């Protein structure tokens, strides 16, 4: 069972979202251009790993759990540089308005060209980062059909620059929301970091999932900042002592962060953690088991080996190997790259957009929108910007977000403006360092360990502790559902035989290529 199945509105559609073309032989002629691009990317990666944003960002509290999370992030970035070196390409896709195709290098993620969907690419339209590359295409006749045209151009470019990635631009998904909500990123980032999720990573996931909108809804009825299915929000709402208004991004940020922390603790890496958020626990479990069977020694290499295996088997036969790969498809394969690639974008937004404070109260009773306007002196439109869920009223016990402190509406719950509670910080630090084999999480006896952490988080009597308690309860429910699926996958002789057949067919296909 998937905890948060993928949502259709954020990741690129499977109509040809990415192509990375492999090159046989030696280095390409434009090696000097690749070297320059690689140097620029290295600087960006250092910037992303450091988490330093510049002016206008909220002061950060690098509590021990967050320090540990940053170590995980740096290890994940190192693994990505080896396994998916072009991951920074995705920062360009969400920065260019819709209506173009973005081409980039799969070796270092640098931008090669942005070309209009409608237009004669051989006539010099669009924008080329390197004029030398534009000359390769000028005067050539390319197919009218867009997918074929994209492939043809990628084939031309790859002979000069190596493997090429291309994807439709998705800037309209993000850029309009930045105008409305971009000034809140530092506050949301501070919330993510309170739960030991580096802010650039948590915000990059929100960018990919929802474009920072609290009200976006997918065709599968996934809602809000991190795109949880409505039924899963309802499940979580039953596990908390306060009502959750799921369209308020500031509310969502805490639960999105807590869940990502739980998953990163389970896997010891944000890479499979993000993938589970998108593809579900059973799909990621299959990927990791297959990666281990292929000989990968640790969780990151297991994930990448298993993901490559799933991609290749799907290309060989979409149906024959379904038991081996589940519903782990091309969007699942790309999701982690897309999130990590946009960490650089998030840091750029934080550095360039003036930031505003968000203050929060727990409503002591229900308040109508008209009453809130009178008592706060804040306009209806501004109240709704801070609270996208606000239509007629805020229910009793729900969180209300404001641009300034207002007394008399309820208890102050702006926990991210205060240093972390020492008891909460200690429990969180112990939890994130809970290094146990993944199989132990699937053991029913391990529930007692998670229940004890729930109790300790509750005992801190903090907003953060309440969130962690509820999210751990949510995870326990998911573990009960998924453990039988993964146990069978590891032990079923039929699956083992299918794996061996998949390995053989993959090898044969590689020999043919």
CSV table of C-alpha atoms in Angstrom, one decimal:
chain,number,residue,atom,x,y,z
A,1,UNK,CA,0.0,0.0,0.0
A,2,UNK,CA,1.3,3.4,-0.9
A,3,UNK,CA,1.4,6.0,1.8
A,4,UNK,CA,1.6,9.0,-0.6
A,5,UNK,CA,1.2,7.8,-4.1
A,6,UNK,CA,2.6,9.9,-6.9
A,7,UNK,CA,0.5,12.9,-8.0
A,8,UNK,CA,0.1,13.6,-11.7
A,9,UNK,CA,0.3,17.4,-11.8
A,10,UNK,CA,4.0,17.9,-10.7
A,11,UNK,CA,6.4,15.4,-12.3
A,12,UNK,CA,6.7,15.5,-16.1
A,13,UNK,CA,4.2,13.4,-18.0
A,14,UNK,CA,5.4,10.0,-19.4
A,15,UNK,CA,5.0,11.2,-23.0
A,16,UNK,CA,8.8,11.4,-23.4
A,17,UNK,CA,9.8,13.3,-20.2
A,18,UNK,CA,13.5,12.4,-20.3
A,19,UNK,CA,15.9,10.9,-22.7
A,20,UNK,CA,19.5,10.3,-21.8
A,21,UNK,CA,21.4,9.0,-24.8
A,22,UNK,CA,24.5,6.9,-24.2
A,23,UNK,CA,27.7,7.5,-26.2
A,24,UNK,CA,30.1,4.8,-27.3
A,25,UNK,CA,33.8,5.5,-27.6
A,26,UNK,CA,35.9,8.3,-26.2
A,27,UNK,CA,35.4,11.8,-25.0
A,28,UNK,CA,33.4,14.2,-27.1
A,29,UNK,CA,35.1,17.0,-29.2
A,30,UNK,CA,33.7,19.8,-27.0
A,31,UNK,CA,35.5,18.5,-23.9
A,32,UNK,CA,36.5,22.0,-22.9
A,33,UNK,CA,32.8,23.1,-22.7
A,34,UNK,CA,32.0,20.1,-20.5
A,35,UNK,CA,34.9,20.8,-18.2
A,36,UNK,CA,33.7,24.4,-17.8
A,37,UNK,CA,30.2,23.2,-17.1
A,38,UNK,CA,31.4,20.6,-14.5
A,39,UNK,CA,33.3,23.3,-12.6
A,40,UNK,CA,30.2,25.5,-12.4
A,41,UNK,CA,28.1,22.6,-11.2
A,42,UNK,CA,30.6,21.7,-8.6
A,43,UNK,CA,30.3,25.2,-7.1
A,44,UNK,CA,26.5,24.9,-7.1
A,45,UNK,CA,26.7,21.5,-5.3
A,46,UNK,CA,28.9,22.9,-2.6
A,47,UNK,CA,26.4,25.8,-2.3
A,48,UNK,CA,23.5,23.4,-2.0
A,49,UNK,CA,25.2,21.1,0.5
A,50,UNK,CA,26.1,24.1,2.7
A,51,UNK,CA,22.5,25.3,3.0
A,52,UNK,CA,23.7,28.9,3.0
A,53,UNK,CA,21.1,31.2,1.5
A,54,UNK,CA,22.1,34.8,2.1
A,55,UNK,CA,20.0,37.8,3.0
A,56,UNK,CA,16.4,37.5,4.1
A,57,UNK,CA,16.3,34.0,5.3
A,58,UNK,CA,15.2,33.0,8.8
A,59,UNK,CA,17.9,32.4,11.4
A,60,UNK,CA,18.5,28.6,11.5
A,61,UNK,CA,18.9,26.5,14.6
A,62,UNK,CA,21.5,23.8,13.7
A,63,UNK,CA,20.4,21.4,16.5
A,64,UNK,CA,22.1,18.0,16.6
A,65,UNK,CA,19.5,16.2,14.6
A,66,UNK,CA,19.7,18.7,11.8
A,67,UNK,CA,23.5,18.5,11.8
A,68,UNK,CA,23.2,14.8,11.4
A,69,UNK,CA,20.6,15.3,8.6
A,70,UNK,CA,23.0,17.5,6.7
A,71,UNK,CA,25.6,14.7,6.9
A,72,UNK,CA,23.1,12.4,5.2
A,73,UNK,CA,22.4,15.1,2.6
A,74,UNK,CA,26.0,15.5,1.7
A,75,UNK,CA,26.4,11.7,1.4
A,76,UNK,CA,23.3,11.6,-0.8
A,77,UNK,CA,24.7,14.4,-3.0
A,78,UNK,CA,28.0,12.5,-3.4
A,79,UNK,CA,26.1,9.4,-4.4
A,80,UNK,CA,24.0,11.3,-6.9
A,81,UNK,CA,27.1,12.8,-8.5
A,82,UNK,CA,28.3,9.3,-9.3
A,83,UNK,CA,25.0,7.6,-10.2
A,84,UNK,CA,22.9,10.4,-11.7
A,85,UNK,CA,25.4,13.2,-12.5
A,86,UNK,CA,22.9,15.2,-14.6
A,87,UNK,CA,20.4,15.7,-11.8
A,88,UNK,CA,20.9,19.4,-11.7
A,89,UNK,CA,19.3,19.6,-15.1
A,90,UNK,CA,15.9,19.6,-13.4
A,91,UNK,CA,16.5,23.1,-12.0
A,92,UNK,CA,16.2,24.4,-15.5
A,93,UNK,CA,12.9,22.6,-16.3
A,94,UNK,CA,11.0,24.4,-13.5
A,95,UNK,CA,12.6,27.8,-14.2
A,96,UNK,CA,11.5,28.1,-17.8
A,97,UNK,CA,7.8,29.0,-18.7
A,98,UNK,CA,5.8,26.3,-20.4
A,99,UNK,CA,5.9,26.0,-24.2
A,100,UNK,CA,9.6,25.1,-24.6
A,101,UNK,CA,11.8,22.0,-24.6
A,102,UNK,CA,14.8,22.1,-22.4
A,103,UNK,CA,18.0,20.3,-23.4
A,104,UNK,CA,20.8,19.6,-20.9
A,105,UNK,CA,23.9,17.5,-20.3
A,106,UNK,CA,23.4,14.1,-18.6
A,107,UNK,CA,27.0,14.3,-17.5
A,108,UNK,CA,26.8,17.5,-15.4
A,109,UNK,CA,23.2,18.9,-15.7
A,110,UNK,CA,24.3,22.1,-17.4
A,111,UNK,CA,21.8,23.8,-19.7
A,112,UNK,CA,22.4,23.4,-23.5
A,113,UNK,CA,19.4,24.9,-25.1
A,114,UNK,CA,15.8,26.1,-24.6
A,115,UNK,CA,13.8,25.7,-27.8
A,116,UNK,CA,10.2,26.6,-28.5
A,117,UNK,CA,7.8,23.7,-28.9
A,118,UNK,CA,6.4,25.4,-32.1
A,119,UNK,CA,9.2,26.5,-34.3
A,120,UNK,CA,11.9,25.4,-36.8
A,121,UNK,CA,14.8,24.5,-34.6
A,122,UNK,CA,17.1,24.3,-37.7
A,123,UNK,CA,16.4,28.0,-38.4
A,124,UNK,CA,18.1,29.2,-35.3
A,125,UNK,CA,15.0,29.8,-33.0
A,126,UNK,CA,15.3,29.5,-29.2
A,127,UNK,CA,18.2,30.1,-26.9
A,128,UNK,CA,21.5,28.2,-27.0
A,129,UNK,CA,23.9,28.4,-24.1
A,130,UNK,CA,26.9,27.7,-26.4
A,131,UNK,CA,26.8,29.2,-30.0
A,132,UNK,CA,29.0,26.3,-31.1
A,133,UNK,CA,26.2,23.9,-30.5
A,134,UNK,CA,23.7,26.0,-32.4
A,135,UNK,CA,25.8,25.6,-35.6
A,136,UNK,CA,25.4,21.9,-35.4
A,137,UNK,CA,21.6,22.2,-36.0
A,138,UNK,CA,21.4,25.3,-38.3
A,139,UNK,CA,20.1,24.5,-41.7
A,140,UNK,CA,19.1,20.9,-40.8
A,141,UNK,CA,15.7,19.5,-41.5
A,142,UNK,CA,14.2,18.0,-38.4
A,143,UNK,CA,11.0,16.0,-38.0
A,144,UNK,CA,7.7,17.9,-37.6
A,145,UNK,CA,6.5,15.5,-34.9
A,146,UNK,CA,7.7,16.9,-31.6
A,147,UNK,CA,8.9,13.6,-29.9
A,148,UNK,CA,10.7,12.6,-33.0
A,149,UNK,CA,12.2,16.1,-33.3
A,150,UNK,CA,13.4,16.0,-29.8
A,151,UNK,CA,15.1,12.6,-30.3
A,152,UNK,CA,16.7,13.8,-33.6
A,153,UNK,CA,18.2,16.8,-32.0
A,154,UNK,CA,19.4,14.8,-29.0
A,155,UNK,CA,21.1,12.4,-31.4
A,156,UNK,CA,22.9,15.3,-33.1
A,157,UNK,CA,24.0,16.9,-29.8
A,158,UNK,CA,25.2,13.7,-28.2
A,159,UNK,CA,28.0,13.2,-30.8
A,160,UNK,CA,29.5,16.5,-29.5
A,161,UNK,CA,28.6,16.7,-25.8
A,162,UNK,CA,27.8,13.2,-24.6
A,163,UNK,CA,24.6,12.0,-23.1
A,164,UNK,CA,21.7,14.5,-23.5
A,165,UNK,CA,18.6,15.0,-21.3
A,166,UNK,CA,15.5,16.8,-22.6
A,167,UNK,CA,12.1,17.6,-21.1
A,168,UNK,CA,9.2,20.0,-21.6
A,169,UNK,CA,9.6,23.1,-19.5
A,170,UNK,CA,7.3,23.4,-16.4
A,171,UNK,CA,7.9,26.9,-15.2
A,172,UNK,CA,4.2,27.8,-15.2
A,173,UNK,CA,3.8,25.2,-12.4
A,174,UNK,CA,6.1,27.2,-10.1
A,175,UNK,CA,6.7,30.8,-11.2
A,176,UNK,CA,3.1,32.2,-10.6
A,177,UNK,CA,3.1,30.7,-7.1
A,178,UNK,CA,6.5,32.3,-6.3
A,179,UNK,CA,4.9,35.7,-6.7
A,180,UNK,CA,2.2,34.8,-4.1
A,181,UNK,CA,4.1,32.6,-1.7
A,182,UNK,CA,7.8,33.1,-2.4
A,183,UNK,CA,8.1,35.4,0.6
A,184,UNK,CA,7.1,32.5,2.9
A,185,UNK,CA,9.9,30.1,1.9
A,186,UNK,CA,12.3,31.0,4.8
A,187,UNK,CA,9.5,30.4,7.4
A,188,UNK,CA,8.6,27.1,5.8
A,189,UNK,CA,12.3,26.2,5.6
A,190,UNK,CA,12.6,26.8,9.3
A,191,UNK,CA,9.8,24.4,10.0
A,192,UNK,CA,11.4,21.7,7.8
A,193,UNK,CA,14.7,22.2,9.7
A,194,UNK,CA,13.0,21.9,13.1
A,195,UNK,CA,12.2,18.3,12.1
A,196,UNK,CA,15.7,17.6,10.8
A,197,UNK,CA,15.1,18.1,7.1
A,198,UNK,CA,17.5,20.5,5.4
A,199,UNK,CA,15.4,23.4,4.2
A,200,UNK,CA,16.6,23.3,0.6
A,201,UNK,CA,15.6,19.7,0.3
A,202,UNK,CA,12.2,20.0,1.9
A,203,UNK,CA,11.3,23.1,-0.1
A,204,UNK,CA,12.6,21.5,-3.3
A,205,UNK,CA,10.2,18.6,-2.8
A,206,UNK,CA,7.4,21.1,-2.3
A,207,UNK,CA,8.4,22.8,-5.5
A,208,UNK,CA,8.3,19.6,-7.5
A,209,UNK,CA,5.1,18.3,-5.9
A,210,UNK,CA,2.9,21.4,-5.8
A,211,UNK,CA,4.8,24.4,-7.1
A,212,UNK,CA,4.4,25.8,-3.5
A,213,UNK,CA,0.6,25.9,-3.8
A,214,UNK,CA,-1.5,24.7,-0.9
A,215,UNK,CA,-4.6,24.2,-3.0
A,216,UNK,CA,-3.3,22.3,-6.0
A,217,UNK,CA,-5.1,19.0,-6.4
A,218,UNK,CA,-4.0,16.1,-8.6
A,219,UNK,CA,-6.2,13.8,-10.7
A,220,UNK,CA,-5.7,11.2,-8.0
A,221,UNK,CA,-7.1,13.7,-5.4
A,222,UNK,CA,-3.7,14.4,-3.8
A,223,UNK,CA,-3.7,17.7,-2.1
A,224,UNK,CA,-1.4,20.6,-1.2
A,225,UNK,CA,2.2,21.3,-0.6
A,226,UNK,CA,3.6,17.7,-0.6
A,227,UNK,CA,0.6,16.1,-2.4
A,228,UNK,CA,-0.9,13.6,0.1
A,229,UNK,CA,-4.0,11.8,-1.0
A,230,UNK,CA,-7.1,13.2,0.7
A,231,UNK,CA,-7.8,9.8,2.4
A,232,UNK,CA,-4.3,9.9,3.9
A,233,UNK,CA,-4.7,13.4,5.2
A,234,UNK,CA,-8.0,12.1,6.8
A,235,UNK,CA,-6.1,9.2,8.4
A,236,UNK,CA,-3.5,11.6,9.8
A,237,UNK,CA,-6.2,14.0,11.0
A,238,UNK,CA,-7.7,11.2,13.1
A,239,UNK,CA,-4.3,10.6,14.7
A,240,UNK,CA,-3.9,14.2,15.9
A,241,UNK,CA,-5.7,16.0,18.8
A,242,UNK,CA,-6.2,19.1,16.7
A,243,UNK,CA,-7.9,19.6,13.3
A,244,UNK,CA,-5.6,19.7,10.3
A,245,UNK,CA,-6.5,22.1,7.5
A,246,UNK,CA,-4.6,20.5,4.7
A,247,UNK,CA,-4.6,23.4,2.2
A,248,UNK,CA,-2.5,25.6,4.5
A,249,UNK,CA,1.1,25.1,3.5
A,250,UNK,CA,2.4,26.2,6.9
A,251,UNK,CA,0.5,23.4,8.5
A,252,UNK,CA,1.5,20.9,5.8
A,253,UNK,CA,5.2,21.8,6.1
A,254,UNK,CA,5.4,20.3,9.6
A,255,UNK,CA,3.8,17.0,8.6
A,256,UNK,CA,5.7,16.7,5.3
A,257,UNK,CA,8.9,17.3,7.2
A,258,UNK,CA,8.1,14.8,10.0
A,259,UNK,CA,7.3,12.1,7.5
A,260,UNK,CA,10.4,12.7,5.5
A,261,UNK,CA,12.5,12.5,8.7
A,262,UNK,CA,10.8,9.2,9.6
A,263,UNK,CA,11.5,7.7,6.1
A,264,UNK,CA,15.1,9.0,6.1
A,265,UNK,CA,15.6,7.4,9.5
A,266,UNK,CA,14.2,4.1,8.2
A,267,UNK,CA,16.5,4.1,5.1
A,268,UNK,CA,19.5,6.0,6.4
A,269,UNK,CA,19.3,8.3,3.3
A,270,UNK,CA,16.9,10.9,1.8
A,271,UNK,CA,17.2,9.2,-1.6
A,272,UNK,CA,14.9,6.2,-1.0
A,273,UNK,CA,13.0,8.3,1.5
A,274,UNK,CA,11.9,10.7,-1.2
A,275,UNK,CA,11.2,7.9,-3.6
A,276,UNK,CA,8.9,6.2,-1.1
A,277,UNK,CA,7.0,9.4,-0.7
A,278,UNK,CA,6.4,9.3,-4.5
A,279,UNK,CA,6.2,5.7,-5.4
A,280,UNK,CA,5.2,4.0,-2.2
A,281,UNK,CA,6.8,1.6,0.3
A,282,UNK,CA,6.3,-1.6,-1.7
A,283,UNK,CA,7.8,-0.2,-4.9
A,284,UNK,CA,10.9,1.2,-3.1
A,285,UNK,CA,11.2,-2.1,-1.2
A,286,UNK,CA,11.4,-4.0,-4.4
A,287,UNK,CA,13.9,-1.6,-5.8
A,288,UNK,CA,16.2,-2.0,-2.8
A,289,UNK,CA,15.9,-5.8,-2.7
A,290,UNK,CA,16.7,-6.1,-6.4
A,291,UNK,CA,19.7,-3.7,-5.9
A,292,UNK,CA,21.0,-5.9,-3.1
A,293,UNK,CA,20.5,-9.0,-5.3
A,294,UNK,CA,22.6,-7.3,-8.0
A,295,UNK,CA,25.4,-7.0,-5.5
A,296,UNK,CA,25.2,-3.3,-4.5
A,297,UNK,CA,26.6,-3.1,-0.9
A,298,UNK,CA,24.7,-0.2,0.8
A,299,UNK,CA,21.3,1.5,0.6
A,300,UNK,CA,22.2,4.3,-1.9
A,301,UNK,CA,23.9,2.0,-4.4
A,302,UNK,CA,21.2,-0.5,-3.9
A,303,UNK,CA,18.6,2.1,-4.7
A,304,UNK,CA,20.3,3.2,-7.9
A,305,UNK,CA,21.1,-0.3,-9.1
A,306,UNK,CA,17.6,-1.4,-8.4
A,307,UNK,CA,16.1,1.6,-10.1
A,308,UNK,CA,18.2,1.1,-13.2
A,309,UNK,CA,17.2,-2.5,-13.2
A,310,UNK,CA,13.5,-1.6,-13.0
A,311,UNK,CA,13.8,1.0,-15.8
A,312,UNK,CA,15.6,-1.5,-18.1
A,313,UNK,CA,13.0,-4.3,-17.4
A,314,UNK,CA,10.1,-2.0,-18.2
A,315,UNK,CA,11.8,-1.1,-21.5
A,316,UNK,CA,12.1,-4.8,-22.3
A,317,UNK,CA,8.5,-5.6,-21.4
A,318,UNK,CA,6.0,-3.4,-19.5
A,319,UNK,CA,4.0,-6.4,-18.3
A,320,UNK,CA,6.3,-9.5,-18.1
A,321,UNK,CA,8.3,-8.2,-15.1
A,322,UNK,CA,5.5,-6.5,-13.3
A,323,UNK,CA,6.0,-8.7,-10.2
A,324,UNK,CA,9.7,-7.5,-10.0
A,325,UNK,CA,9.1,-3.8,-10.5
A,326,UNK,CA,5.5,-3.2,-9.4
A,327,UNK,CA,4.3,0.2,-10.5
A,328,UNK,CA,7.8,1.8,-10.3
A,329,UNK,CA,7.9,3.7,-13.6
A,330,UNK,CA,9.8,6.5,-15.3
A,331,UNK,CA,8.4,9.2,-13.1
A,332,UNK,CA,9.4,7.2,-10.0
A,333,UNK,CA,12.9,6.8,-11.6
A,334,UNK,CA,13.2,10.5,-12.0
A,335,UNK,CA,11.6,11.8,-8.9
A,336,UNK,CA,14.6,11.9,-6.6
A,337,UNK,CA,16.7,13.6,-9.2
A,338,UNK,CA,14.1,16.3,-9.7
A,339,UNK,CA,13.9,17.1,-6.0
A,340,UNK,CA,17.7,17.2,-5.5
A,341,UNK,CA,18.2,19.1,-8.7
A,342,UNK,CA,15.9,21.9,-7.5
A,343,UNK,CA,17.7,22.4,-4.1
A,344,UNK,CA,19.8,25.0,-5.9
A,345,UNK,CA,16.7,26.7,-7.2
A,346,UNK,CA,15.3,27.0,-3.7
A,347,UNK,CA,18.5,28.5,-2.3
A,348,UNK,CA,18.4,31.0,-5.2
A,349,UNK,CA,14.8,32.0,-4.3
A,350,UNK,CA,15.7,32.4,-0.6
A,351,UNK,CA,18.6,34.6,-1.5
A,352,UNK,CA,16.6,36.8,-4.0
A,353,UNK,CA,13.1,37.1,-2.7
A,354,UNK,CA,12.4,39.4,0.3
A,355,UNK,CA,11.0,37.2,3.1
A,356,UNK,CA,8.1,37.8,5.5
A,357,UNK,CA,7.3,36.4,8.9
A,358,UNK,CA,4.5,34.0,9.6
A,359,UNK,CA,2.9,34.0,13.1
A,360,UNK,CA,0.6,31.2,14.2
A,361,UNK,CA,-2.1,30.8,16.9
A,362,UNK,CA,-4.2,27.8,17.9
A,363,UNK,CA,-7.8,29.2,17.5
A,364,UNK,CA,-9.5,29.2,20.9
A,365,UNK,CA,-12.8,29.1,19.2
A,366,UNK,CA,-14.1,29.3,15.6
A,367,UNK,CA,-13.6,32.7,13.9
A,368,UNK,CA,-15.4,33.9,10.9
A,369,UNK,CA,-13.5,35.6,8.1
A,370,UNK,CA,-15.2,38.9,8.7
A,371,UNK,CA,-14.4,38.8,12.4
A,372,UNK,CA,-10.8,38.1,11.7
A,373,UNK,CA,-10.6,41.1,9.4
A,374,UNK,CA,-12.0,43.3,12.1
A,375,UNK,CA,-9.8,41.9,14.9
A,376,UNK,CA,-6.5,41.7,13.1
A,377,UNK,CA,-6.7,44.6,10.7
A,378,UNK,CA,-5.6,42.3,7.9
A,379,UNK,CA,-7.4,42.3,4.6
A,380,UNK,CA,-9.4,39.3,3.4
A,381,UNK,CA,-7.0,38.7,0.5
A,382,UNK,CA,-4.0,38.7,2.8
A,383,UNK,CA,-5.6,36.4,5.4
A,384,UNK,CA,-6.3,34.0,2.5
A,385,UNK,CA,-2.8,34.2,1.3
A,386,UNK,CA,-1.5,33.2,4.7
A,387,UNK,CA,-4.4,30.6,5.1
A,388,UNK,CA,-5.4,29.2,1.7
A,389,UNK,CA,-7.9,26.9,3.5
A,390,UNK,CA,-9.7,29.9,4.9
A,391,UNK,CA,-13.1,30.3,3.2
A,392,UNK,CA,-15.7,31.3,5.7
A,393,UNK,CA,-14.2,30.5,9.1
A,394,UNK,CA,-11.3,29.0,11.0
A,395,UNK,CA,-12.5,26.1,13.1
A,396,UNK,CA,-11.8,25.9,16.8
A,397,UNK,CA,-8.5,24.2,17.5
A,398,UNK,CA,-7.1,24.8,14.0
A,399,UNK,CA,-4.0,26.8,13.3
A,400,UNK,CA,-4.4,30.4,12.1
A,401,UNK,CA,-1.5,32.1,10.3
A,402,UNK,CA,-1.0,35.9,10.4
A,403,UNK,CA,1.5,38.5,9.2
A,404,UNK,CA,1.8,39.9,12.7
A,405,UNK,CA,1.2,38.9,16.3
A,406,UNK,CA,-2.4,39.4,17.4
A,407,UNK,CA,-3.4,38.7,21.0
A,408,UNK,CA,-6.6,37.2,22.2
A,409,UNK,CA,-7.2,34.7,19.3
A,410,UNK,CA,-5.5,31.7,20.9
A,411,UNK,CA,-2.2,30.3,22.1
A,412,UNK,CA,0.9,31.2,20.2
A,413,UNK,CA,2.2,28.1,18.3
A,414,UNK,CA,4.9,29.8,16.2
A,415,UNK,CA,7.4,27.1,17.4
A,416,UNK,CA,9.9,27.8,14.5
A,417,UNK,CA,10.5,31.4,15.9
A,418,UNK,CA,11.8,29.9,19.2
A,419,UNK,CA,14.8,27.7,20.0
A,420,UNK,CA,13.9,24.1,20.0
A,421,UNK,CA,12.6,22.6,23.2
A,422,UNK,CA,15.6,20.7,24.8
A,423,UNK,CA,13.5,17.6,25.5
A,424,UNK,CA,12.2,17.5,21.9
A,425,UNK,CA,15.6,18.1,20.4
A,426,UNK,CA,17.1,15.3,22.5
A,427,UNK,CA,14.4,12.7,21.5
A,428,UNK,CA,14.6,13.8,17.8
A,429,UNK,CA,18.4,13.5,17.8
A,430,UNK,CA,18.2,10.0,19.3
A,431,UNK,CA,15.5,9.0,16.8
A,432,UNK,CA,17.3,10.1,13.6
A,433,UNK,CA,20.4,8.2,14.6
A,434,UNK,CA,18.3,5.0,15.0
A,435,UNK,CA,20.5,2.9,12.8
A,436,UNK,CA,19.0,-0.5,12.4
A,437,UNK,CA,18.7,-2.8,9.4
A,438,UNK,CA,15.7,-2.1,7.1
A,439,UNK,CA,14.3,-5.6,7.7
A,440,UNK,CA,13.9,-4.8,11.4
A,441,UNK,CA,11.5,-2.0,10.6
A,442,UNK,CA,9.3,-4.7,9.0
A,443,UNK,CA,9.4,-6.9,12.1
A,444,UNK,CA,6.2,-6.6,14.2
A,445,UNK,CA,8.4,-6.5,17.4
A,446,UNK,CA,9.9,-3.2,16.2
A,447,UNK,CA,6.6,-1.5,16.7
A,448,UNK,CA,7.4,-1.4,20.4
A,449,UNK,CA,10.5,0.8,19.7
A,450,UNK,CA,8.4,3.2,17.6
A,451,UNK,CA,5.7,3.3,20.1
A,452,UNK,CA,8.2,4.3,22.8
A,453,UNK,CA,9.4,7.1,20.6
A,454,UNK,CA,5.8,8.2,20.2
A,455,UNK,CA,5.4,8.3,23.9
A,456,UNK,CA,8.5,10.3,24.4
A,457,UNK,CA,7.6,12.8,21.7
A,458,UNK,CA,4.2,13.3,23.3
A,459,UNK,CA,5.8,13.8,26.7
A,460,UNK,CA,7.6,16.9,25.4
A,461,UNK,CA,4.2,18.7,25.2
A,462,UNK,CA,5.3,20.6,22.2
A,463,UNK,CA,3.7,21.3,18.8
A,464,UNK,CA,6.7,19.4,17.2
A,465,UNK,CA,6.2,16.5,19.5
A,466,UNK,CA,2.5,16.3,18.7
A,467,UNK,CA,3.4,16.1,15.0
A,468,UNK,CA,6.1,13.5,15.4
A,469,UNK,CA,3.7,11.4,17.5
A,470,UNK,CA,1.0,11.4,14.8
A,471,UNK,CA,3.4,10.7,11.9
A,472,UNK,CA,5.0,7.8,13.7
A,473,UNK,CA,1.5,6.4,14.3
A,474,UNK,CA,0.8,6.8,10.6
A,475,UNK,CA,4.1,5.0,9.7
A,476,UNK,CA,3.3,2.1,12.1
A,477,UNK,CA,0.0,1.6,10.2
A,478,UNK,CA,1.8,1.5,6.9
A,479,UNK,CA,4.4,-0.9,8.1
A,480,UNK,CA,1.6,-3.3,9.2
A,481,UNK,CA,0.2,-3.2,5.7
A,482,UNK,CA,3.5,-3.5,3.7
A,483,UNK,CA,5.5,-6.0,5.7
A,484,UNK,CA,3.8,-9.1,4.2
A,485,UNK,CA,4.3,-7.8,0.6
A,486,UNK,CA,8.1,-7.3,1.1
A,487,UNK,CA,8.6,-10.5,3.1
A,488,UNK,CA,7.0,-12.5,0.2
A,489,UNK,CA,9.1,-10.6,-2.3
A,490,UNK,CA,12.3,-11.6,-0.5
A,491,UNK,CA,11.4,-15.3,-0.1
A,492,UNK,CA,9.1,-16.3,-2.9
A,493,UNK,CA,10.9,-18.7,-5.3
A,494,UNK,CA,8.8,-17.4,-8.2
A,495,UNK,CA,10.1,-13.9,-7.6
A,496,UNK,CA,13.7,-15.3,-7.5
A,497,UNK,CA,13.2,-17.0,-10.8
A,498,UNK,CA,11.8,-13.9,-12.3
A,499,UNK,CA,14.7,-11.9,-11.1
A,500,UNK,CA,17.2,-14.3,-12.7
A,501,UNK,CA,15.3,-14.2,-16.0
A,502,UNK,CA,15.3,-10.4,-15.8
A,503,UNK,CA,19.0,-10.3,-15.3
A,504,UNK,CA,19.6,-12.6,-18.2
A,505,UNK,CA,17.3,-10.7,-20.6
A,506,UNK,CA,18.9,-7.5,-19.6
A,507,UNK,CA,22.4,-8.8,-20.3
A,508,UNK,CA,21.3,-10.1,-23.7
A,509,UNK,CA,19.7,-6.8,-24.6
A,510,UNK,CA,22.9,-5.0,-23.6
A,511,UNK,CA,25.0,-7.3,-25.8
A,512,UNK,CA,22.7,-6.6,-28.8
A,513,UNK,CA,23.0,-2.8,-28.2
